[in-house]
Tab-separated table of N, CA, C and O in Angstrom:
chain	number	residue	atom	x	y	z
A	28	MET	N	1.016	-1.371	-0.270
A	28	MET	CA	0.052	0.194	-0.072
A	28	MET	C	1.046	1.326	0.173
A	28	MET	O	0.681	2.362	-0.451
A	29	VAL	N	1.925	1.342	0.861
A	29	VAL	CA	3.213	2.587	0.999
A	29	VAL	C	3.431	2.695	-0.740
A	29	VAL	O	3.381	4.056	-0.995
A	30	LYS	N	3.989	1.573	-1.436
A	30	LYS	CA	4.556	1.353	-2.629
A	30	LYS	C	3.270	2.074	-3.568
A	30	LYS	O	3.611	3.068	-4.583
A	31	ILE	N	1.757	2.167	-3.422
A	31	ILE	CA	1.012	2.609	-4.596
A	31	ILE	C	1.209	4.652	-4.170
A	31	ILE	O	0.427	4.911	-5.148
A	32	GLN	N	0.523	4.049	-2.412
A	32	GLN	CA	0.913	5.757	-2.195
A	32	GLN	C	1.814	6.836	-2.806
A	32	GLN	O	2.035	7.977	-3.252
A	33	ASN	N	3.255	6.109	-2.652
A	33	ASN	CA	3.997	6.289	-3.188
A	33	ASN	C	3.883	6.986	-4.206
A	33	ASN	O	4.298	8.210	-4.935
A	34	GLN	N	3.292	6.023	-5.323
A	34	GLN	CA	3.455	5.962	-6.631
A	34	GLN	C	2.148	7.464	-7.348
A	34	GLN	O	2.570	8.225	-8.581
A	35	LEU	N	1.564	7.528	-6.389
A	35	LEU	CA	0.172	7.789	-7.114
A	35	LEU	C	0.916	9.598	-6.289
A	35	LEU	O	0.658	10.822	-7.185
A	36	THR	N	1.824	10.194	-5.015
A	36	THR	CA	2.385	11.187	-4.995
A	36	THR	C	3.387	11.295	-6.297
A	36	THR	O	3.399	12.412	-6.834
A	37	VAL	N	3.849	10.977	-6.943
A	37	VAL	CA	5.107	11.138	-7.667
A	37	VAL	C	3.771	11.322	-9.324
A	37	VAL	O	3.905	12.379	-9.867
A	38	TYR	N	2.982	10.793	-9.261
A	38	TYR	CA	2.041	11.001	-9.931
A	38	TYR	C	1.608	12.477	-10.151
A	38	TYR	O	1.009	13.242	-10.875
A	39	GLN	N	0.874	12.495	-9.038
A	39	GLN	CA	0.636	13.971	-8.178
A	39	GLN	C	1.206	14.860	-8.525
A	39	GLN	O	1.251	16.394	-9.653
A	40	ASP	N	2.758	15.013	-8.531
A	40	ASP	CA	3.716	16.254	-8.507
A	40	ASP	C	3.643	16.353	-10.020
A	40	ASP	O	4.065	17.307	-10.674
A	41	TYR	N	3.935	15.106	-11.188
A	41	TYR	CA	3.966	15.393	-12.307
A	41	TYR	C	2.964	15.672	-13.013
A	41	TYR	O	3.221	16.863	-13.792
A	42	ILE	N	1.397	15.867	-12.631
A	42	ILE	CA	0.832	16.153	-13.012
A	42	ILE	C	0.439	17.925	-12.562
A	42	ILE	O	0.251	18.654	-13.316
A	43	SER	N	1.129	17.841	-11.276
A	43	SER	CA	0.977	19.650	-11.043
A	43	SER	C	2.524	20.594	-12.261
A	43	SER	O	2.048	21.405	-12.593
A	44	GLN	N	3.550	19.629	-12.376
A	44	GLN	CA	4.227	20.112	-13.366
A	44	GLN	C	3.412	20.073	-14.775
A	44	GLN	O	3.687	21.355	-15.185
A	45	LEU	N	3.157	19.619	-14.839
A	45	LEU	CA	2.192	19.248	-16.636
A	45	LEU	C	1.473	20.583	-16.526
A	45	LEU	O	0.882	21.115	-17.773
A	46	LEU	N	0.442	20.916	-15.385
A	46	LEU	CA	-0.036	21.847	-15.386
A	46	LEU	C	0.222	23.485	-15.403
A	46	LEU	O	-0.074	23.997	-16.536
A	47	GLU	N	1.432	23.506	-14.869
A	47	GLU	CA	1.751	24.397	-14.952
A	47	GLU	C	2.746	25.077	-16.273
A	47	GLU	O	2.970	26.101	-17.018
A	48	GLN	N	3.180	23.816	-17.097
A	48	GLN	CA	3.972	23.500	-18.574
A	48	GLN	C	2.979	24.545	-19.302
A	48	GLN	O	2.939	25.243	-20.664
A	49	LEU	N	1.742	23.400	-19.330
A	49	LEU	CA	0.532	23.298	-20.037
A	49	LEU	C	0.113	24.784	-19.598
A	49	LEU	O	0.068	25.745	-21.266
A	50	SER	N	0.185	25.538	-19.200
A	50	SER	CA	0.100	27.073	-18.713
A	50	SER	C	0.748	27.756	-19.647
A	50	SER	O	0.131	28.569	-20.497
A	51	ILE	N	2.156	27.142	-19.723
A	51	ILE	CA	3.220	28.259	-20.483
A	51	ILE	C	2.779	28.239	-21.724
A	51	ILE	O	3.109	29.099	-22.707
A	52	ASN	N	2.351	26.759	-22.112
A	52	ASN	CA	2.404	26.179	-23.578
A	52	ASN	C	1.057	27.307	-24.046
A	52	ASN	O	1.455	27.740	-25.718
A	53	TYR	N	0.169	27.325	-23.379
A	53	TYR	CA	-1.125	27.988	-23.630
A	53	TYR	C	-0.406	29.641	-24.097
A	53	TYR	O	-1.171	29.702	-25.143
A	54	GLN	N	-0.020	30.125	-23.399
A	54	GLN	CA	0.451	31.287	-22.912
A	54	GLN	C	1.081	31.511	-24.531
A	54	GLN	O	1.218	32.540	-25.308
A	55	ASN	N	2.482	30.541	-25.367
A	55	ASN	CA	2.744	30.676	-26.475
A	55	ASN	C	1.871	30.411	-27.428
A	55	ASN	O	2.636	30.730	-28.545
A	56	THR	N	0.848	30.159	-26.960
A	56	THR	CA	0.044	29.954	-28.757
A	56	THR	C	-0.530	31.031	-29.103
A	56	THR	O	-1.830	30.589	-30.131
A	57	LYS	N	-0.540	32.262	-28.325
A	57	LYS	CA	-1.212	33.082	-28.244
A	57	LYS	C	-1.463	33.476	-30.132
A	57	LYS	O	-2.553	34.057	-30.329
A	58	LEU	N	-0.611	33.966	-30.418
A	58	LEU	CA	0.051	34.257	-31.582
A	58	LEU	C	-0.732	33.104	-32.786
A	58	LEU	O	-1.510	33.355	-33.963
A	59	GLU	N	-0.801	32.308	-32.640
A	59	GLU	CA	-1.303	31.171	-33.194
A	59	GLU	C	-2.405	30.992	-33.350
A	59	GLU	O	-3.634	30.566	-34.139
A	60	ARG	N	-3.063	31.020	-32.393
A	60	ARG	CA	-4.819	31.377	-31.780
A	60	ARG	C	-5.311	32.539	-32.048
A	60	ARG	O	-6.591	32.303	-33.027
A	61	GLN	N	-4.325	33.521	-32.119
A	61	GLN	CA	-4.891	34.566	-33.247
A	61	GLN	C	-5.087	34.668	-35.029
A	61	GLN	O	-6.117	34.837	-35.376
A	62	LEU	N	-4.289	33.885	-35.362
A	62	LEU	CA	-4.559	33.384	-36.558
A	62	LEU	C	-5.651	32.432	-37.094
A	62	LEU	O	-6.149	32.288	-38.040
A	63	ILE	N	-5.555	31.556	-36.130
A	63	ILE	CA	-7.247	30.267	-36.058
A	63	ILE	C	-7.947	31.438	-36.508
A	63	ILE	O	-8.867	30.615	-36.912
A	64	PHE	N	-8.578	31.690	-35.556
A	64	PHE	CA	-9.375	32.527	-34.726
A	64	PHE	C	-9.977	33.314	-36.177
A	64	PHE	O	-11.356	33.545	-36.596
A	65	LYS	N	-9.169	33.869	-37.043
A	65	LYS	CA	-9.589	34.908	-38.209
A	65	LYS	C	-9.192	33.538	-39.631
A	65	LYS	O	-9.515	34.349	-40.360
A	66	LYS	N	-9.576	32.677	-39.300
A	66	LYS	CA	-9.504	31.634	-40.331
A	66	LYS	C	-10.816	31.608	-40.494
A	66	LYS	O	-11.499	31.280	-39.614
A	67	ASP	N	-11.367	30.949	-42.012
A	67	ASP	CA	-12.480	30.521	-42.552
A	67	ASP	C	-12.355	28.869	-42.052
A	67	ASP	O	-11.971	28.799	-42.762
A	68	PHE	N	-13.583	28.840	-41.222
A	68	PHE	CA	-13.991	27.310	-40.857
A	68	PHE	C	-15.656	26.791	-41.295
A	68	PHE	O	-16.114	25.738	-40.629
A	69	SER	N	-15.639	27.354	-42.817
A	69	SER	CA	-17.162	26.723	-43.243
A	69	SER	C	-17.341	25.254	-43.873
A	69	SER	O	-18.150	24.886	-43.789
A	70	ASN	N	-15.641	25.313	-43.917
A	70	ASN	CA	-15.623	23.880	-44.161
A	70	ASN	C	-15.766	22.923	-43.456
A	70	ASN	O	-15.595	21.487	-43.582
A	71	TYR	N	-15.820	23.361	-42.097
A	71	TYR	CA	-15.773	21.837	-41.054
A	71	TYR	C	-17.174	22.111	-40.519
A	71	TYR	O	-18.469	23.281	-40.629
A	72	ASP	N	-17.833	20.636	-40.619
A	72	ASP	CA	-19.015	20.719	-40.681
A	72	ASP	C	-19.535	20.606	-38.733
A	72	ASP	O	-20.541	19.768	-38.794
A	73	GLU	N	-18.874	21.119	-37.856
A	73	GLU	CA	-18.816	20.578	-36.850
A	73	GLU	C	-19.642	22.171	-35.933
A	73	GLU	O	-19.913	23.039	-36.425
A	74	ASP	N	-20.685	21.824	-34.546
A	74	ASP	CA	-21.211	23.004	-34.348
A	74	ASP	C	-20.011	23.662	-33.814
A	74	ASP	O	-20.599	25.073	-33.397
A	75	PHE	N	-19.034	23.250	-32.868
A	75	PHE	CA	-17.658	24.311	-32.550
A	75	PHE	C	-17.021	24.163	-33.382
A	75	PHE	O	-16.469	23.416	-33.649
A	76	MET	N	-16.261	26.007	-32.936
A	76	MET	CA	-14.846	25.852	-33.794
A	76	MET	C	-13.707	25.307	-33.524
A	76	MET	O	-14.154	24.782	-32.487
A	77	PRO	N	-13.266	25.117	-34.052
A	77	PRO	CA	-11.270	24.252	-33.840
A	77	PRO	C	-10.983	24.973	-32.598
A	77	PRO	O	-11.212	24.011	-30.885
A	78	LEU	N	-11.321	26.442	-31.909
A	78	LEU	CA	-10.709	27.132	-30.743
A	78	LEU	C	-12.009	26.642	-29.999
A	78	LEU	O	-11.527	26.193	-28.564
A	79	GLU	N	-12.918	26.484	-29.817
A	79	GLU	CA	-13.925	26.344	-29.313
A	79	GLU	C	-13.993	24.639	-28.468
A	79	GLU	O	-13.937	24.633	-27.284
A	80	GLU	N	-13.977	23.842	-29.747
A	80	GLU	CA	-13.774	22.396	-28.800
A	80	GLU	C	-12.145	22.292	-28.234
A	80	GLU	O	-12.542	21.501	-27.215
A	81	LEU	N	-11.291	23.233	-28.377
A	81	LEU	CA	-9.941	23.051	-27.901
A	81	LEU	C	-10.145	23.637	-26.714
A	81	LEU	O	-9.706	22.670	-25.612
A	82	GLU	N	-11.005	24.492	-26.519
A	82	GLU	CA	-10.903	25.015	-25.033
A	82	GLU	C	-12.225	24.477	-23.809
A	82	GLU	O	-11.407	24.391	-22.851
A	83	LEU	N	-13.053	23.510	-24.675
A	83	LEU	CA	-13.782	22.571	-23.803
A	83	LEU	C	-12.859	21.944	-23.389
A	83	LEU	O	-13.345	21.200	-22.423
A	84	LEU	N	-11.991	21.321	-24.437
A	84	LEU	CA	-11.306	20.009	-23.581
A	84	LEU	C	-10.058	20.036	-22.636
A	84	LEU	O	-10.611	19.457	-21.618
A	85	THR	N	-9.826	21.425	-22.770
A	85	THR	CA	-8.986	22.181	-22.075
A	85	THR	C	-9.365	22.334	-20.781
A	85	THR	O	-9.619	21.483	-19.409
A	86	VAL	N	-10.747	22.470	-20.656
A	86	VAL	CA	-11.363	22.925	-19.429
A	86	VAL	C	-11.674	21.633	-18.611
A	86	VAL	O	-11.451	21.883	-17.212
A	87	ASN	N	-12.161	20.502	-19.707
A	87	ASN	CA	-12.631	19.303	-18.656
A	87	ASN	C	-11.307	18.373	-17.920
A	87	ASN	O	-11.560	18.230	-16.960
A	88	ILE	N	-10.384	18.593	-18.755
A	88	ILE	CA	-9.580	17.927	-18.629
A	88	ILE	C	-8.200	18.574	-17.430
A	88	ILE	O	-8.025	18.191	-16.469
A	89	ARG	N	-8.251	19.888	-17.675
A	89	ARG	CA	-7.877	20.414	-16.374
A	89	ARG	C	-8.118	20.959	-15.188
A	89	ARG	O	-7.588	20.509	-14.176
A	90	GLY	N	-9.598	20.680	-14.746
A	90	GLY	CA	-10.388	20.512	-14.253
A	90	GLY	C	-9.868	19.265	-13.275
A	90	GLY	O	-10.160	19.198	-12.136
A	91	TYR	N	-9.903	18.219	-14.015
A	91	TYR	CA	-9.788	16.757	-13.321
A	91	TYR	C	-8.040	17.041	-12.640
A	91	TYR	O	-8.037	17.152	-11.619
A	92	ALA	N	-6.869	17.317	-13.432
A	92	ALA	CA	-5.642	17.396	-13.465
A	92	ALA	C	-5.773	18.353	-12.260
A	92	ALA	O	-4.889	18.032	-11.024
A	93	CYS	N	-6.483	19.432	-11.818
A	93	CYS	CA	-6.677	20.569	-10.623
A	93	CYS	C	-6.898	19.751	-9.805
A	93	CYS	O	-6.498	20.325	-8.185
A	94	GLN	N	-8.039	19.078	-9.410
A	94	GLN	CA	-8.677	18.804	-8.311
A	94	GLN	C	-7.693	17.731	-7.824
A	94	GLN	O	-7.335	17.216	-6.388
A	95	ILE	N	-6.852	17.194	-8.653
A	95	ILE	CA	-5.981	15.520	-8.088
A	95	ILE	C	-4.642	16.853	-7.813
A	95	ILE	O	-4.603	16.106	-6.505
A	96	GLU	N	-4.484	18.225	-8.131
A	96	GLU	CA	-3.297	18.692	-7.531
A	96	GLU	C	-3.612	19.243	-6.415
A	96	GLU	O	-2.985	19.345	-5.670
A	97	ASP	N	-4.818	19.510	-6.410
A	97	ASP	CA	-5.406	20.365	-4.841
A	97	ASP	C	-5.671	19.559	-3.691
A	97	ASP	O	-5.615	19.444	-2.298
A	98	LYS	N	-6.544	18.312	-4.030
A	98	LYS	CA	-7.117	17.296	-2.788
A	98	LYS	C	-6.569	15.761	-3.281
A	98	LYS	O	-6.500	15.086	-2.387
A	99	GLY	N	-5.894	15.481	-4.384
A	99	GLY	CA	-5.074	13.884	-4.600
A	99	GLY	C	-6.120	13.007	-5.061
A	99	GLY	O	-6.126	11.969	-5.137
A	100	THR	N	-7.283	13.821	-5.172
A	100	THR	CA	-8.526	12.895	-6.034
A	100	THR	C	-9.221	13.494	-6.771
A	100	THR	O	-9.776	15.195	-6.672
A	101	VAL	N	-10.557	13.049	-7.114
A	101	VAL	CA	-12.126	13.281	-7.869
A	101	VAL	C	-13.127	13.588	-7.341
A	101	VAL	O	-13.006	12.556	-6.160
A	102	ASN	N	-14.076	14.596	-7.441
A	102	ASN	CA	-15.115	14.155	-6.793
A	102	ASN	C	-15.751	12.457	-7.204
A	102	ASN	O	-16.046	12.032	-6.142
A	103	ASN	N	-15.929	12.790	-8.294
A	103	ASN	CA	-16.625	11.133	-8.499
A	103	ASN	C	-15.494	10.518	-9.642
A	103	ASN	O	-15.289	10.654	-10.825
A	104	TYR	N	-14.598	9.887	-9.266
A	104	TYR	CA	-13.503	8.854	-9.828
A	104	TYR	C	-14.121	8.341	-10.983
A	104	TYR	O	-13.540	8.307	-12.111
A	105	LYS	N	-15.034	7.250	-10.512
A	105	LYS	CA	-15.750	6.093	-11.694
A	105	LYS	C	-16.003	7.406	-13.214
A	105	LYS	O	-15.991	6.873	-14.194
A	106	GLN	N	-16.986	8.221	-12.470
A	106	GLN	CA	-17.085	9.136	-13.688
A	106	GLN	C	-16.094	10.082	-14.095
A	106	GLN	O	-16.586	10.181	-15.534
A	107	ALA	N	-15.423	10.260	-13.839
A	107	ALA	CA	-14.076	10.942	-14.608
A	107	ALA	C	-13.524	9.720	-15.165
A	107	ALA	O	-12.665	10.133	-15.698
A	108	ILE	N	-12.961	9.159	-14.697
A	108	ILE	CA	-12.548	7.813	-15.566
A	108	ILE	C	-13.056	7.201	-17.046
A	108	ILE	O	-12.685	7.677	-17.903
A	109	ALA	N	-14.694	7.551	-16.617
A	109	ALA	CA	-15.247	7.225	-17.936
A	109	ALA	C	-15.522	8.424	-18.767
A	109	ALA	O	-14.939	8.183	-20.082
A	110	GLU	N	-15.267	9.567	-18.653
A	110	GLU	CA	-15.005	10.617	-19.024
A	110	GLU	C	-13.927	10.950	-19.852
A	110	GLU	O	-13.504	11.209	-21.077
A	111	LEU	N	-12.830	10.705	-18.971
A	111	LEU	CA	-11.980	11.011	-19.350
A	111	LEU	C	-11.060	9.913	-20.593
A	111	LEU	O	-10.235	10.108	-21.687
A	112	LYS	N	-11.598	8.832	-20.969
A	112	LYS	CA	-11.457	7.801	-21.443
A	112	LYS	C	-11.887	8.515	-22.887
A	112	LYS	O	-11.646	8.384	-24.752
A	113	THR	N	-13.487	9.373	-22.889
A	113	THR	CA	-13.369	9.405	-23.943
A	113	THR	C	-13.239	11.010	-24.745
A	113	THR	O	-13.867	11.321	-25.702
A	114	LEU	N	-13.107	11.727	-23.839
A	114	LEU	CA	-12.381	13.048	-23.840
A	114	LEU	C	-10.909	13.255	-24.617
A	114	LEU	O	-10.231	14.264	-25.369
A	115	SER	N	-10.409	11.825	-25.209
A	115	SER	CA	-9.089	12.042	-26.274
A	115	SER	C	-8.901	12.815	-27.094
A	115	SER	O	-10.153	12.973	-28.371
A	116	VAL	N	-7.855	14.023	-27.675
A	116	VAL	CA	-8.129	15.122	-28.509
A	116	VAL	C	-8.139	14.320	-29.813
A	116	VAL	O	-8.724	14.833	-30.961
A	117	PHE	N	-8.003	13.061	-29.865
A	117	PHE	CA	-7.812	12.843	-31.245
A	117	PHE	C	-9.242	11.848	-31.719
A	117	PHE	O	-8.837	10.636	-32.983
A	118	ASN	N	-10.034	11.664	-30.498
A	118	ASN	CA	-11.362	11.104	-31.138
A	118	ASN	C	-12.320	12.230	-31.528
A	118	ASN	O	-13.592	11.669	-31.599
A	119	ASN	N	-11.583	13.124	-31.296
A	119	ASN	CA	-12.459	14.821	-31.812
A	119	ASN	C	-11.972	15.111	-33.450
A	119	ASN	O	-10.905	15.393	-33.407
A	120	HIS	N	-13.026	15.260	-34.141
A	120	HIS	CA	-12.409	14.874	-35.569
A	120	HIS	C	-11.959	16.227	-35.690
A	120	HIS	O	-11.442	16.956	-36.289
A	121	THR	N	-12.740	17.917	-35.180
A	121	THR	CA	-12.450	19.240	-35.111
A	121	THR	C	-11.041	19.296	-34.661
A	121	THR	O	-10.042	20.012	-35.671
A	122	ILE	N	-10.923	18.885	-34.087
A	122	ILE	CA	-9.247	18.685	-33.060
A	122	ILE	C	-8.417	17.884	-34.280
A	122	ILE	O	-7.073	18.519	-34.222
A	123	VAL	N	-8.656	16.733	-34.366
A	123	VAL	CA	-7.867	15.964	-35.569
A	123	VAL	C	-7.277	16.802	-37.041
A	123	VAL	O	-6.367	17.488	-37.433
A	124	GLN	N	-8.308	17.673	-37.338
A	124	GLN	CA	-8.300	18.536	-38.269
A	124	GLN	C	-7.137	19.474	-38.169
A	124	GLN	O	-6.430	20.112	-38.497
A	125	LEU	N	-7.787	20.490	-36.750
A	125	LEU	CA	-6.696	21.216	-36.686
A	125	LEU	C	-5.410	20.992	-36.186
A	125	LEU	O	-4.459	21.321	-36.575
A	126	TYR	N	-4.942	19.884	-35.315
A	126	TYR	CA	-3.607	19.416	-34.947
A	126	TYR	C	-3.299	18.837	-36.972
A	126	TYR	O	-1.627	18.892	-36.310
A	127	ASN	N	-3.325	18.064	-37.264
A	127	ASN	CA	-3.339	17.537	-38.724
A	127	ASN	C	-2.625	19.529	-39.587
A	127	ASN	O	-1.676	19.342	-39.939
A	128	GLU	N	-3.635	20.137	-39.685
A	128	GLU	CA	-3.053	21.337	-39.907
A	128	GLU	C	-1.876	22.181	-39.544
A	128	GLU	O	-1.141	22.724	-39.568
A	129	ALA	N	-1.931	22.017	-37.839
A	129	ALA	CA	-1.301	22.564	-37.116
A	129	ALA	C	0.083	21.989	-37.294
A	129	ALA	O	1.097	22.846	-36.989
A	130	ARG	N	0.438	21.184	-37.840
A	130	ARG	CA	1.954	20.283	-38.303
A	130	ARG	C	2.944	21.565	-39.372
A	130	ARG	O	3.921	21.724	-39.076
A	131	SER	N	2.328	21.855	-40.058
A	131	SER	CA	2.903	22.262	-41.403
A	131	SER	C	2.481	24.314	-40.812
A	131	SER	O	3.379	25.036	-41.248
A	132	HIS	N	1.505	24.668	-39.871
A	132	HIS	CA	0.986	26.055	-40.023
A	132	HIS	C	1.291	26.361	-38.348
A	132	HIS	O	1.460	27.738	-38.159
A	133	TYR	N	0.672	25.582	-37.061
A	133	TYR	CA	0.649	26.109	-35.891
A	133	TYR	C	1.329	25.166	-34.921
A	133	TYR	O	0.375	24.671	-34.403
A	134	PRO	N	2.600	24.990	-35.059
A	134	PRO	CA	3.169	24.265	-34.205
A	134	PRO	C	3.836	24.433	-32.892
A	134	PRO	O	3.376	23.144	-32.015
A	135	GLN	N	2.948	25.718	-32.120
A	135	GLN	CA	3.119	25.996	-30.602
A	135	GLN	C	1.570	25.128	-30.266
A	135	GLN	O	1.439	24.680	-29.603
A	136	ILE	N	0.404	25.135	-31.524
A	136	ILE	CA	-0.758	24.722	-31.093
A	136	ILE	C	-1.091	22.882	-30.802
A	136	ILE	O	-1.007	22.488	-30.379
A	137	GLN	N	0.312	22.522	-32.300
A	137	GLN	CA	-0.008	21.252	-32.506
A	137	GLN	C	0.957	20.573	-30.879
A	137	GLN	O	0.397	19.371	-30.511
A	138	SER	N	2.092	21.089	-30.394
A	138	SER	CA	2.471	21.176	-29.412
A	138	SER	C	1.728	21.232	-28.141
A	138	SER	O	1.439	19.880	-27.538
A	139	TYR	N	0.468	21.857	-27.840
A	139	TYR	CA	-0.307	22.294	-26.710
A	139	TYR	C	-1.094	21.039	-27.043
A	139	TYR	O	-1.531	20.574	-25.901
A	140	ILE	N	-1.734	20.703	-28.227
A	140	ILE	CA	-2.651	19.427	-27.959
A	140	ILE	C	-1.959	18.146	-28.216
A	140	ILE	O	-3.016	17.263	-26.918
A	141	SER	N	-0.917	18.076	-27.537
A	141	SER	CA	-0.025	16.628	-27.548
A	141	SER	C	-0.084	16.466	-26.490
A	141	SER	O	-0.164	15.613	-25.436
A	142	MET	N	0.274	17.518	-25.821
A	142	MET	CA	0.383	17.621	-24.119
A	142	MET	C	-0.734	17.350	-23.048
A	142	MET	O	-0.875	16.671	-22.310
A	143	LEU	N	-1.661	18.658	-23.519
A	143	LEU	CA	-2.823	18.098	-23.539
A	143	LEU	C	-3.479	16.276	-23.177
A	143	LEU	O	-4.159	16.272	-22.289
A	144	ASP	N	-3.448	16.041	-24.293
A	144	ASP	CA	-3.757	14.720	-24.148
A	144	ASP	C	-3.285	13.985	-23.122
A	144	ASP	O	-3.297	12.770	-22.647
A	145	TYR	N	-1.249	13.990	-23.675
A	145	TYR	CA	-0.777	13.796	-22.500
A	145	TYR	C	-1.316	13.635	-20.918
A	145	TYR	O	-1.008	13.000	-20.090
A	146	LEU	N	-1.932	14.883	-20.909
A	146	LEU	CA	-2.194	15.132	-19.329
A	146	LEU	C	-3.290	14.438	-19.019
A	146	LEU	O	-3.337	13.586	-18.015
A	147	ARG	N	-4.185	14.558	-19.804
A	147	ARG	CA	-5.741	13.620	-19.514
A	147	ARG	C	-5.026	12.162	-19.650
A	147	ARG	O	-5.695	11.403	-18.393
A	148	LEU	N	-4.093	11.414	-20.412
A	148	LEU	CA	-4.078	10.344	-20.034
A	148	LEU	C	-2.908	9.894	-18.710
A	148	LEU	O	-3.424	9.096	-17.894
A	149	LEU	N	-2.653	10.894	-18.481
A	149	LEU	CA	-1.373	10.958	-17.079
A	149	LEU	C	-2.366	10.732	-16.082
A	149	LEU	O	-2.393	10.013	-15.264
A	150	VAL	N	-3.970	11.848	-15.967
A	150	VAL	CA	-5.057	11.681	-15.303
A	150	VAL	C	-5.525	10.466	-15.215
A	150	VAL	O	-6.107	10.276	-14.022
A	151	LEU	N	-5.814	9.515	-16.102
A	151	LEU	CA	-6.669	8.702	-16.331
A	151	LEU	C	-6.152	7.408	-15.341
A	151	LEU	O	-6.107	6.783	-14.657
A	152	GLU	N	-4.598	7.212	-15.993
A	152	GLU	CA	-3.888	5.785	-14.998
A	152	GLU	C	-3.700	6.532	-13.623
A	152	GLU	O	-4.098	5.319	-13.047
A	153	TYR	N	-3.846	7.966	-13.217
A	153	TYR	CA	-4.099	8.102	-11.797
A	153	TYR	C	-4.805	7.737	-11.362
A	153	TYR	O	-4.732	6.732	-10.183
A	154	LEU	N	-6.125	7.992	-11.824
A	154	LEU	CA	-7.623	7.639	-11.547
A	154	LEU	C	-7.671	5.812	-11.187
A	154	LEU	O	-8.307	5.509	-10.298
A	155	GLN	N	-7.060	5.348	-12.642
A	155	GLN	CA	-7.255	3.863	-12.075
A	155	GLN	C	-6.103	3.408	-11.252
A	155	GLN	O	-6.517	2.302	-10.224
A	156	ILE	N	-5.774	3.717	-11.233
A	156	ILE	CA	-4.516	3.502	-9.927
A	156	ILE	C	-5.280	3.397	-8.494
A	156	ILE	O	-5.276	2.327	-7.875
A	157	GLN	N	-5.796	4.751	-8.415
A	157	GLN	CA	-6.501	4.922	-7.031
A	157	GLN	C	-7.837	4.072	-7.289
A	157	GLN	O	-8.026	3.926	-5.502
A	158	GLN	N	-8.458	3.886	-8.392
A	158	GLN	CA	-9.664	3.067	-7.935
A	158	GLN	C	-9.231	1.798	-7.957
A	158	GLN	O	-10.346	0.968	-6.669
A	159	ASN	N	-8.055	0.892	-8.279
A	159	ASN	CA	-7.792	-0.243	-8.097
A	159	ASN	C	-7.708	-0.776	-7.009
A	159	ASN	O	-7.469	-1.877	-6.415
A	160	PHE	N	-7.053	0.056	-6.162
A	160	PHE	CA	-6.326	0.353	-4.262
A	160	PHE	C	-7.351	1.005	-3.663
A	160	PHE	O	-6.708	0.980	-2.907
A	161	GLN	N	-8.656	1.357	-3.776
A	161	GLN	CA	-9.874	1.918	-2.806
A	161	GLN	C	-10.788	0.658	-1.713
A	161	GLN	O	-10.340	-0.454	-2.525
A	162	PRO	N	-10.181	0.650	-0.509
A	162	PRO	CA	-10.989	-0.273	0.072
A	162	PRO	C	-12.280	-0.638	-0.349
A	162	PRO	O	-13.049	-0.005	-1.110
A	163	ILE	N	-12.964	-1.938	-0.139
A	163	ILE	CA	-13.697	-2.095	-0.765
A	163	ILE	C	-14.882	-1.363	-0.208
A	163	ILE	O	-15.994	-0.966	-0.959
A	164	SER	N	-15.508	-1.357	0.963
A	164	SER	CA	-16.440	0.210	1.120
A	164	SER	C	-16.731	1.198	0.799
A	164	SER	O	-17.238	1.687	0.716
A	165	ALA	N	-15.646	1.581	0.312
A	165	ALA	CA	-15.900	2.808	-0.262
A	165	ALA	C	-16.235	3.231	-1.449
A	165	ALA	O	-16.819	2.255	-2.107
């Protein structure tokens, strides 16, 4: 049990570091976000524009990561695990289009998207470890 707790502590520290780096990376995308905002997205057949989709993903993923950073857990980890499994940035058609375009035009955005998905995976793994070692009565 001590080994698991130590592992979770290492994950929690790394999640905090990633949150900090993600904030810096987000600031570094300002110019590219402005360029994307001015772009014509009439060829996108989604309800939200790429930057809106990215913001929604960011809020959800960062929300779970911040709860882990602050409390070491989330309010409903079973629901969080299920949601994080579906929130993959590469399951979102609009984000995939943006990511592919970012390869040649928006390298900071591409880096941000990759880091955001990495944070999602790390939070998901943290919660799955936590779930597997909860007492039966929990």
